[in-house]
Coordinates of C-alpha atoms and ligand atoms in Angstrom, one line a residue:
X738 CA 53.6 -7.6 5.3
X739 CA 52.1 -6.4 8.4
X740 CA 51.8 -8.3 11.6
X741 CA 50.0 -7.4 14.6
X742 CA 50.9 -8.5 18.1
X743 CA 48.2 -8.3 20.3
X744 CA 47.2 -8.5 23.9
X745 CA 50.8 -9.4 25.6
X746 CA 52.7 -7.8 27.7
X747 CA 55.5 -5.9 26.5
X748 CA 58.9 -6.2 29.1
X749 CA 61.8 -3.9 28.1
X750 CA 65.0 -3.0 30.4
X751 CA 63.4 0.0 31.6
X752 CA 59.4 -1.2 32.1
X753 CA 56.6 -3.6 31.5
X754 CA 53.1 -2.7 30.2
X755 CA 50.2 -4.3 28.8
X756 CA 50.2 -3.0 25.0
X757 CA 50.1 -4.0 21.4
X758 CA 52.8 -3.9 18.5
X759 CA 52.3 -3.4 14.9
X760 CA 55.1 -4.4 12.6
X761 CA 55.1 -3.3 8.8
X762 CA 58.2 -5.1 6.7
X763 CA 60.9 -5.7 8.7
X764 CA 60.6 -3.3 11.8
X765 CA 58.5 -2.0 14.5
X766 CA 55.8 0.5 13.2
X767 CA 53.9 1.2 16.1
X768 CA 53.4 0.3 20.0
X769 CA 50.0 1.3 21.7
X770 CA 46.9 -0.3 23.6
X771 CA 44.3 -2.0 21.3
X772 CA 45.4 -0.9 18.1
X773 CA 42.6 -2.9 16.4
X774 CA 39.9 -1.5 17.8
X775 CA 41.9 1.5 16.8
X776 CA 41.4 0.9 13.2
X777 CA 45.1 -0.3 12.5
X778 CA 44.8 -3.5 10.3
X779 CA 47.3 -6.2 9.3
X780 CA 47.6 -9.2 7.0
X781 CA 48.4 -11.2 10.6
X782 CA 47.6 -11.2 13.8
X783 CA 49.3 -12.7 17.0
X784 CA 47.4 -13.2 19.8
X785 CA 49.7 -12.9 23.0
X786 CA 47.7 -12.9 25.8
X787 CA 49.4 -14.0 29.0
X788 CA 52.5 -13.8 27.2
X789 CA 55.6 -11.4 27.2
X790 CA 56.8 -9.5 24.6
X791 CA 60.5 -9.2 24.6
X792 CA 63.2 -7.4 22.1
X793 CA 64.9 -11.0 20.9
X794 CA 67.9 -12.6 22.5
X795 CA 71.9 -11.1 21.7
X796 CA 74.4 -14.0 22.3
X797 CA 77.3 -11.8 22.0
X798 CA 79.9 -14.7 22.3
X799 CA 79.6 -18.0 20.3
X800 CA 82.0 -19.7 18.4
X801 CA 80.6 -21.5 15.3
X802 CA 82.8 -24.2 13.6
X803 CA 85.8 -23.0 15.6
X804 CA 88.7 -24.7 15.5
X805 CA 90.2 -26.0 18.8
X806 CA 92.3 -29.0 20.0
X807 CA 92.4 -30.7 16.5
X808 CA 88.8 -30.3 16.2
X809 CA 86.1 -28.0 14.9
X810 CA 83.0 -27.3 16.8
X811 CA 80.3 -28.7 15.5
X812 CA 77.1 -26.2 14.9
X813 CA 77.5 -24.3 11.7
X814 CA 75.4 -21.3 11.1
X815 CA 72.8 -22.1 9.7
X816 CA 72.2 -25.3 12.9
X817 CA 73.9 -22.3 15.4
X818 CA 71.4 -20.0 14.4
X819 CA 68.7 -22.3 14.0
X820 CA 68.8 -23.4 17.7
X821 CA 69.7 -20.2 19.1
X822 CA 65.9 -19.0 17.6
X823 CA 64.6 -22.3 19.2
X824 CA 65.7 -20.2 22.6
X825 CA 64.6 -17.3 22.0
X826 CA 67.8 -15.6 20.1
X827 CA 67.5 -13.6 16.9
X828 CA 70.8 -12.1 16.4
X829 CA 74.2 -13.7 17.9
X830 CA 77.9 -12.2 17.5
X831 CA 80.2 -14.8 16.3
X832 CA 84.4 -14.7 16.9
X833 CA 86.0 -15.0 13.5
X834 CA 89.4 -16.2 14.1
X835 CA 92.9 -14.5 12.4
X836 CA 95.1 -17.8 12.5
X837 CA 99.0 -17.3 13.6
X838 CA 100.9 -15.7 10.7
X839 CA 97.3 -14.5 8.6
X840 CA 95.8 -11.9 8.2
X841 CA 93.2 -10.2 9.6
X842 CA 91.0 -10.3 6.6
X843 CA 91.5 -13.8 5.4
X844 CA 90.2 -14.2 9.0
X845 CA 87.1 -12.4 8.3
X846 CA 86.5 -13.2 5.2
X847 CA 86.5 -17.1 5.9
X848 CA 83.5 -16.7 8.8
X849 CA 81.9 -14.4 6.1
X850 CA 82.1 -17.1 3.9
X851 CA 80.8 -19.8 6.9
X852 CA 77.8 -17.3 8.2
X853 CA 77.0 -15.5 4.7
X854 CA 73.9 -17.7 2.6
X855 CA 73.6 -20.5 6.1
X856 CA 72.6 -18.4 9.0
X857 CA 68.9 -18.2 9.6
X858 CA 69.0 -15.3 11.8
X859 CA 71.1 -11.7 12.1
X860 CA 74.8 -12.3 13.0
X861 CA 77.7 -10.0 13.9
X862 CA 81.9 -10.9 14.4
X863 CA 84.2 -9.9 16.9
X864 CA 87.5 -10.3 16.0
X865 CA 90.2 -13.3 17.8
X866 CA 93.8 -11.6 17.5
X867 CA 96.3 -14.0 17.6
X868 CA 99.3 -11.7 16.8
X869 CA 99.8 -8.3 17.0
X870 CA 101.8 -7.0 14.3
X871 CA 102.2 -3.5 13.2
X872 CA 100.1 -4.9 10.0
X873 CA 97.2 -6.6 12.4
X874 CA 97.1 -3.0 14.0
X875 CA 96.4 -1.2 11.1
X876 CA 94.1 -4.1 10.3
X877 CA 92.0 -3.5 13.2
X878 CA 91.6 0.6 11.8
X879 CA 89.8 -1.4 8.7
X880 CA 87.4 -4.0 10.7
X881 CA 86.2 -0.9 13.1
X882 CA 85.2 1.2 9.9
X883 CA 83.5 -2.8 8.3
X884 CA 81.7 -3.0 11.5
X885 CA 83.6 -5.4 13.5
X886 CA 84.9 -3.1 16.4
X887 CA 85.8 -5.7 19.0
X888 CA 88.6 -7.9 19.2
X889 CA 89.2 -10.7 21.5
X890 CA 93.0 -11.4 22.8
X891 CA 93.9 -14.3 25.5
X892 CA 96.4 -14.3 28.7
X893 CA 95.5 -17.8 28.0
X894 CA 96.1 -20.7 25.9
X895 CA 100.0 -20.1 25.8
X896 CA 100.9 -21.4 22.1
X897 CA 97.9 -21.1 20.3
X898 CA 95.8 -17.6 21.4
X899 CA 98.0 -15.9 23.9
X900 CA 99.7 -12.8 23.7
X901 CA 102.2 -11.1 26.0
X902 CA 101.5 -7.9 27.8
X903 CA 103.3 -6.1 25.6
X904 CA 101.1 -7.2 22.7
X905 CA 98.0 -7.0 24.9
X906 CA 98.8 -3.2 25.6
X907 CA 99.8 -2.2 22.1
X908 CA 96.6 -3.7 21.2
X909 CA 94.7 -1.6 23.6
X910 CA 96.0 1.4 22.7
X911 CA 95.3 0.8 19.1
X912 CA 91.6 1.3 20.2
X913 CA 92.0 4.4 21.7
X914 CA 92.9 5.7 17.7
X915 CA 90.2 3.4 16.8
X916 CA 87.2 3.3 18.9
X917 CA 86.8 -0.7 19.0
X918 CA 86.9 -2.5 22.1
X919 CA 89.3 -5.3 23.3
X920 CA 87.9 -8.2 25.0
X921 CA 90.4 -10.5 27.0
X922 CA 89.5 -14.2 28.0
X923 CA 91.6 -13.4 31.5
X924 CA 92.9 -16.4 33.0
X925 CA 97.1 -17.2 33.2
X926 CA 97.7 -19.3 30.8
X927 CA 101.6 -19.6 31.7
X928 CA 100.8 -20.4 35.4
X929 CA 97.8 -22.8 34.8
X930 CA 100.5 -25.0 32.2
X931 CA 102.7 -25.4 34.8
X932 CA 100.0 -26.8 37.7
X933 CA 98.5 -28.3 34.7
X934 CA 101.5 -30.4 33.7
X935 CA 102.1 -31.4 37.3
X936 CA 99.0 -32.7 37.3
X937 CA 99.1 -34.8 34.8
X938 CA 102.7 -36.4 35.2
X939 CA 101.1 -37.4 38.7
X940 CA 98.9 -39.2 37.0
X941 CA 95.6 -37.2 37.9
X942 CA 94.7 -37.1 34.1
X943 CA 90.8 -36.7 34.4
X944 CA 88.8 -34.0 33.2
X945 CA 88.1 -32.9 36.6
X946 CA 91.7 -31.9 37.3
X947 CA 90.8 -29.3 34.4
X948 CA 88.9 -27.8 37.3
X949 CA 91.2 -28.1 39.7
X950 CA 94.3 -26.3 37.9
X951 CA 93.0 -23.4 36.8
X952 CA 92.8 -21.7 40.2
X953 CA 90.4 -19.0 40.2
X954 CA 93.1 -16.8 41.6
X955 CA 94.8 -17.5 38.4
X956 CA 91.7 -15.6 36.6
X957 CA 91.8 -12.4 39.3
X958 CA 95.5 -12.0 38.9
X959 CA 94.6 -11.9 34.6
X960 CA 91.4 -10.0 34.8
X961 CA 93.0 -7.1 37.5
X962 CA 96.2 -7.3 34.9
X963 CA 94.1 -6.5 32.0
X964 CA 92.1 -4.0 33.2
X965 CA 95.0 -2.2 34.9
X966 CA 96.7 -2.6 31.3
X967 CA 93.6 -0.7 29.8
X968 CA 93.7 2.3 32.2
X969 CA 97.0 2.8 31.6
X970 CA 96.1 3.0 27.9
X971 CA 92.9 5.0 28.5
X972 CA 90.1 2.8 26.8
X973 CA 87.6 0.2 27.9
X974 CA 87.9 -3.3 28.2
X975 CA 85.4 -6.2 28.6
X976 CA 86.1 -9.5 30.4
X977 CA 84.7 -12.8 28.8
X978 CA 82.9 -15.4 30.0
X979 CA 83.7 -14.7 33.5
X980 CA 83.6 -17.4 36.2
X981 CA 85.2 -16.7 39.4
X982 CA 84.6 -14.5 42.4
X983 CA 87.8 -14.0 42.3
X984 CA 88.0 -12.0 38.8
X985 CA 84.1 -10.1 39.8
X986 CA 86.0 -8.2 42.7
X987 CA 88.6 -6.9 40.4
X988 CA 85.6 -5.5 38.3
X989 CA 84.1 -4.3 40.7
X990 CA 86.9 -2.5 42.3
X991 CA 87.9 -1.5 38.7
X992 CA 84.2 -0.1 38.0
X993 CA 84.1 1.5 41.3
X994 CA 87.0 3.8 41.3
X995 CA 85.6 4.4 37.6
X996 CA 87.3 2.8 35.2
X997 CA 85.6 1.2 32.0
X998 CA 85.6 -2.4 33.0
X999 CA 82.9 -4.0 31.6
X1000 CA 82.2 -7.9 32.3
X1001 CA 80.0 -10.8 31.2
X1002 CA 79.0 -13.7 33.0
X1003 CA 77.8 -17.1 31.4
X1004 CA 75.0 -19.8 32.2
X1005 CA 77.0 -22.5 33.1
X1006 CA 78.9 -20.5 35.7
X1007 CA 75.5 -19.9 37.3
X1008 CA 73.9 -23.2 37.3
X1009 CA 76.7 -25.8 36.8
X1010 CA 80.0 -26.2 39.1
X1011 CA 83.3 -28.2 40.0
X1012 CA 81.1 -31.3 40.7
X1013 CA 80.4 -31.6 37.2
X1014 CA 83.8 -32.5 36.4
X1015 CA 83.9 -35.5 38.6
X1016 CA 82.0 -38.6 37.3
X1017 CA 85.2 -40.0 35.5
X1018 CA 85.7 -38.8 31.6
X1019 CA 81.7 -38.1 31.7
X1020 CA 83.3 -34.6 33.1
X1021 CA 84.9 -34.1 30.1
X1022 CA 81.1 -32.6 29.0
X1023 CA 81.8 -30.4 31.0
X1024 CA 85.6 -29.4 30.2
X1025 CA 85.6 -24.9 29.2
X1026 CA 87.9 -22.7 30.4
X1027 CA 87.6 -20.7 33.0
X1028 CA 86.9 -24.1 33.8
X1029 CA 83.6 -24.1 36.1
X1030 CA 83.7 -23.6 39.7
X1031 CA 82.6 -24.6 43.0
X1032 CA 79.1 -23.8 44.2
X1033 CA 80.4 -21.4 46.7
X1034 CA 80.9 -18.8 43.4
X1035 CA 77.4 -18.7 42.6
X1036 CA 76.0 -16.3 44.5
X1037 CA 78.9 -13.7 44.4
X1038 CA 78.3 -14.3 40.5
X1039 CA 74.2 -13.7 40.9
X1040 CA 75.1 -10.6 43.1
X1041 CA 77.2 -9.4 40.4
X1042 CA 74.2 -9.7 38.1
X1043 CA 71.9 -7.6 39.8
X1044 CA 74.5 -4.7 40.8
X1045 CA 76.2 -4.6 37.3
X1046 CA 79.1 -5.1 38.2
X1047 CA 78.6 -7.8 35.4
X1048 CA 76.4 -6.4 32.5
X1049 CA 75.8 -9.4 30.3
X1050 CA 75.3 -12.9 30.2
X1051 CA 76.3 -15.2 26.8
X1052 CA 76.8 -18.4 26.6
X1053 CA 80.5 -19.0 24.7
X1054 CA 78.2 -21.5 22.5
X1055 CA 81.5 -24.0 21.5
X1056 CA 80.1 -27.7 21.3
X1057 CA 82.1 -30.5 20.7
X1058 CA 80.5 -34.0 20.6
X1059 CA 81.3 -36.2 23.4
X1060 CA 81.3 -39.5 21.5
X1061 CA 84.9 -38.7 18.9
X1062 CA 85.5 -35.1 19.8
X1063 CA 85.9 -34.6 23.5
X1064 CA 86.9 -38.3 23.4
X1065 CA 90.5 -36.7 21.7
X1066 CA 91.0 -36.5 26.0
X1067 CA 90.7 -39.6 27.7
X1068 CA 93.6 -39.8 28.5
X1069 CA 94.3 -36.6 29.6
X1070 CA 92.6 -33.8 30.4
X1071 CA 95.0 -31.2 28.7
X1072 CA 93.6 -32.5 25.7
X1073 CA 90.2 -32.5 25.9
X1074 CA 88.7 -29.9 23.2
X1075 CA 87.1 -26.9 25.3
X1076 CA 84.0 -25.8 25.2
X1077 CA 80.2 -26.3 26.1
X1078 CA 77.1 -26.1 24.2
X1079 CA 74.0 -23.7 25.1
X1080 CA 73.2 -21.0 23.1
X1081 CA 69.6 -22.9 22.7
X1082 CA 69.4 -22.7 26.6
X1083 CA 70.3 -19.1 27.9
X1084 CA 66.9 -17.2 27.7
X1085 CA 65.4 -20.0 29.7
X1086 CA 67.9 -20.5 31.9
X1087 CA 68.3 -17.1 33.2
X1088 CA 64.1 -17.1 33.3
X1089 CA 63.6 -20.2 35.3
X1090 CA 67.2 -19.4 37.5
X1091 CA 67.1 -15.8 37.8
X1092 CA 63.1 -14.3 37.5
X1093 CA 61.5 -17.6 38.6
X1094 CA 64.2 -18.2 41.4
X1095 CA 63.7 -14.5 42.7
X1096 CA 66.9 -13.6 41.8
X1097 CA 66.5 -10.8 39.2
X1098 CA 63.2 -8.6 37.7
X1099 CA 61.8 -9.7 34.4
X1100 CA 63.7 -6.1 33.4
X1101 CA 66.6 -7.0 34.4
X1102 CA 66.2 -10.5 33.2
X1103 CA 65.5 -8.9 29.7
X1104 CA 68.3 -6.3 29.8
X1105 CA 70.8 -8.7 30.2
X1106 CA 70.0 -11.1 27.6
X1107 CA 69.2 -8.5 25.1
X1108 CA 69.5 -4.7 25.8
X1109 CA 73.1 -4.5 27.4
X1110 CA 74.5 -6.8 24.8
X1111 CA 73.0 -4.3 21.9
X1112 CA 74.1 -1.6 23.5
X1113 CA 77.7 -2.4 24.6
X1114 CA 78.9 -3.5 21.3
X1115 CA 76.9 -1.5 19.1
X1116 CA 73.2 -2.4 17.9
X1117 CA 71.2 -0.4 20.2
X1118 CA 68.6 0.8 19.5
X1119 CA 67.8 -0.8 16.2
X1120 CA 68.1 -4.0 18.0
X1121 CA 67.5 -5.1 22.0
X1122 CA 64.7 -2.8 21.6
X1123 CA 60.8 -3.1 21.8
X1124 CA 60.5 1.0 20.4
X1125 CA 59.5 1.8 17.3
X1126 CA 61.8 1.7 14.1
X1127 CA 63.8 -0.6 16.0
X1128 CA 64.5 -4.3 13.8
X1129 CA 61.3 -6.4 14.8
X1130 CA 62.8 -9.0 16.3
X1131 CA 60.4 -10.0 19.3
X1132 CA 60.1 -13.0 21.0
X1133 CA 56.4 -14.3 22.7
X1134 CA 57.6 -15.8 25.5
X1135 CA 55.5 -17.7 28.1
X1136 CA 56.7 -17.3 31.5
X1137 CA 55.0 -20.0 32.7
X1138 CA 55.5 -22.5 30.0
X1139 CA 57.4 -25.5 31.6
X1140 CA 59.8 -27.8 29.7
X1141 CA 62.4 -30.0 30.1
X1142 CA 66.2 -29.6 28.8
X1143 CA 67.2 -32.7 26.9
X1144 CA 69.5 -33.2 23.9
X1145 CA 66.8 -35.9 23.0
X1146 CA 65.2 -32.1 22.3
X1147 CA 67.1 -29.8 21.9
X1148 CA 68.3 -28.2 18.5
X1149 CA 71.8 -27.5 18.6
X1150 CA 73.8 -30.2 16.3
X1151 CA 75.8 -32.1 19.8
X1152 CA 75.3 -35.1 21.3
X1153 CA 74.9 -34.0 24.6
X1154 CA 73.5 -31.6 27.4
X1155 CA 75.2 -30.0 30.1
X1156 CA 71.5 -29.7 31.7
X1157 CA 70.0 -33.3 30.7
X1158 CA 66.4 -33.3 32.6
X1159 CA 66.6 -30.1 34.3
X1160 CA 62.8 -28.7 33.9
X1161 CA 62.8 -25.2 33.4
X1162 CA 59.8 -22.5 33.6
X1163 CA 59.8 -19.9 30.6
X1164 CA 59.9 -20.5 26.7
X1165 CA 59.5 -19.1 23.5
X1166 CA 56.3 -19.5 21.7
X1167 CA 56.7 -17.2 18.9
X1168 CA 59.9 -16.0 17.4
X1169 CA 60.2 -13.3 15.1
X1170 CA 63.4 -11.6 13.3
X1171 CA 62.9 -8.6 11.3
X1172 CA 59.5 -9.4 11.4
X1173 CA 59.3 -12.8 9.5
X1174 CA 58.2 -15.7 12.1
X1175 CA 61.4 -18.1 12.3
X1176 CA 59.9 -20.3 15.3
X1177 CA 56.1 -20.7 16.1
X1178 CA 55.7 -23.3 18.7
X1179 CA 58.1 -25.5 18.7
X1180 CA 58.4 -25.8 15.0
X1181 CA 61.2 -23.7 12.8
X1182 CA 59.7 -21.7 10.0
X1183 CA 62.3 -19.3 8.6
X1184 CA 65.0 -19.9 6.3
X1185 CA 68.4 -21.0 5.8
X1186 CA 70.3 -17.6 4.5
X1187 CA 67.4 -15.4 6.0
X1188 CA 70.1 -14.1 8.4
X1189 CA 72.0 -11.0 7.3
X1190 CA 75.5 -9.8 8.6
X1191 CA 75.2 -6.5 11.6
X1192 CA 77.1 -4.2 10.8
X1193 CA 78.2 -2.2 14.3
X1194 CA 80.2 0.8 15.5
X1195 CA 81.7 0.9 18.5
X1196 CA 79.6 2.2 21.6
X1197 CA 79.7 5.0 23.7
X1198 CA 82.0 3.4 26.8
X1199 CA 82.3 6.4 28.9
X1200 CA 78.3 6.6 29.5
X1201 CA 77.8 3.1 29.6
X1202 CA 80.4 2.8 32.4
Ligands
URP1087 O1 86.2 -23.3 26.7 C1 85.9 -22.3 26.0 N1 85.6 -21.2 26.5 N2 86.0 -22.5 24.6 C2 85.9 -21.5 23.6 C3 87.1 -20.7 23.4 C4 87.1 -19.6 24.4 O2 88.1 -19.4 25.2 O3 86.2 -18.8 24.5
ZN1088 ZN1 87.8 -17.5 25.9
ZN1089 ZN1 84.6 -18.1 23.9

């Protein structure tokens, strides 16, 4: 099958010109200016005129059917997937999870078994370490070589994620055998209990107080910890889902006496804040840790964005219903499950917020919702690419295409949006992953099992740094 894009406007990281793409099976075959008249032919053509043609969305943090709290959220793969293509993402990274006193590999395997046959686009895992053992070290040698070269520890969550520093370091230095890469959720966990208990023995038992105790201090302190845990051990280290000002500085002062701190940001720490949390249990929505933050952070955060200081922006896609699951918390707040939905929403988001609003380029805009992502953990260039031989997955986006967010709408299987009626400019018209159209206007025509496991190796850190 061959399928001709014609007449758009191709935006990469690096540029934007007006040319057309031929695709032939399942990748790019060519990139030049009229290739019709040229004499290419295909059994399809696009017509994109007026439109962008961008390298597909990387999520590189969502959290299918994870459990948490006594629950599970609630998109599978195959409606995760689904909705993500609705927005404009072809290929997400997915956080298996190794339960306390399992294995590695019965870890993996089970989110094999969850993605494997349901997902209707490309997916990749990280890893969650939940203990570090001598034999989940030598575990981590065999999910590097299987393509999973990232794991993900916690400073918080004391109880059910966290690990020590002791655990934290040993698993660092693992990597620099290994090649992978540790990512840390950075926030203390052991402090934030403490305030958090107070809290709630007061009486202050609403989901805003979620806000309120986990003092963005409480993430610089973790995020300068971790990172000054990975130089001593020589290797890189990413920060998740970022929030505070706070935690950026320690980056930022990390990256700039040149250490390999790498960092990602998320939507609703750029368009949602502390207010959202008020509003009784209706806060509890909007209940994630780091828990969102005043206003005030938002610009450090967009400045962050546009130095690269912060290289990536996912969405830690973890919805939980409000009506029966984030309902376990009414009565207080420490028990409310955490996590937001939006893995539907991020492309449009950052388009309407950040290229509409002035704040970044369209390049810029593209890099960090596609490029960076491949390329930090390991799919560049055969994906987060418009070049040829890369995967073709392309997205024709219109950047002038206005819509409205809704969960009336939207795609993602939750009964709620953290950004009911807020009208957006930008949105995928065409959706394609290794080549085969999955979305064309608004209406989902791939398949349920289309999506096939990525299989990464670590990146080059030092010249990404
Ligand atoms: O609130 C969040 N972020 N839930 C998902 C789990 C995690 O820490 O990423
Ligand atoms: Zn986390
Ligand atoms: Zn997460």
């Amino acid at each position: 099958m061959r399928t001709l894009i014609s007449n758009g406007t191709i935006v990469t990281a690096e540029g934007s010109y007006p040319a057309d793409v031929l695709i032939d099976g399942e990748q790019i075959a060519q990139i030049g200016v009229d290739l019709a008249a040229a004499g290419v032919s295909a059994d399809e053509t696009i017509d994109a005129t007026g439109r962008y043609v961008i390298p597909g969305g990387i999520d590189v943090h969502t959290h299918m059917e994870l459990p948490f709290g006594g629950t599970f959220a609630k998109d599978t793969f195959e409606t995760g997937t689904r909705a993500a293509a609705f927005g404009g993402t072809t290929t997400i990274v997915d956080f298996a999870v190794q339960s306390r006193g399992k294995s590695l590999r019965e870890g993996l395997d089970a989110w094999h078994a969850k993605a494997e046959g349901n997902a209707v686009a490309d997916y990749g895992f990280h890893m969650i370490m939940s203990d570090v053992t001598d034999e989940t070290l030598r575990e981590m040698d065999q999910l590097v070589a299987e393509g999973v070269p990232d794991f993900k520890l916690f400073t918080a969550y004391p109880g059910v994620f966290f690990s020590d520093d002791g655990a934290i370091f040993r698993a660092l230095q693992q990597t620099e055998k290994n090649g992978g890469l540790i990512m840390m959720h950075a926030e203390n966990g052991l402090a934030i209990d403490i305030v958090a208990a107070q809290y709630a023995e007061g009486g202050k038992t609403d989901p805003y107080y979620h806000g309120v105790v986990r003092y963005p201090v409480f993430e610089g302190e973790a995020t300068n910890r971790v990172i000054r845990l990975a130089e001593a051990a020589g290797v890189p280290v990413y920060i998740v889902h970022l929030s505070a000002r706070d935690a950026l500085e320690e980056v930022r002062a990390a990256r700039d006496r040149g250490s390999m701190a790498f960092a990602e940001t998320c939507p609703q720490y750029l368009f949602l804040s502390l207010d959202d949390l008020g509003n009784g249990f209706n806060g509890a929505k909007f209940v994630c840790s780091p828990p969102l933050r005043p206003k005030d952070h938002w610009d450090e955060l967009w400045r962050g964005l546009v130095k690269d200081d912060l290289q990536v922006v996912s969405t830690d896609h973890c919805p939980f219903d409000f009506e029966g699951q984030k309902e376990l918390g009414r009565d207080d707040f420490r028990k409310v499950p955490n996590g937001l939905p939006g893995v539907e929403d991020r492309v449009d988001l950052l388009h309407d917020g950040g290229v509409v609003g002035g704040r970044i380029t369209r390049e810029r805009w593209v890099e960090l919702i596609a490029t960076a992502p491949a390329r930090l953990f390991g799919m560049y260039p055969h994906k987060g690419a418009v070049a040829v031989g890369a995967d073709a997955d392309l997205v024709i986006y219109d950047p002038n295409r206005r819509h409205t967010i809704s969960a009336k709408t939207h795609h993602m299987d939750v009964d709620y949006s953290c950004y009911e009626g807020r009208e957006v400019q930008g949105g995928s018209d065409v959706v394609l992953s290794r080549g085969a159209v999955i979305v064309r206007n608004g209406e989902f025509t791939g398949r349920k099992g289309a999506g096939r496991f990525v299989k990464r190796t670590p990146a080059d850190f030092a010249r990404l740094a």
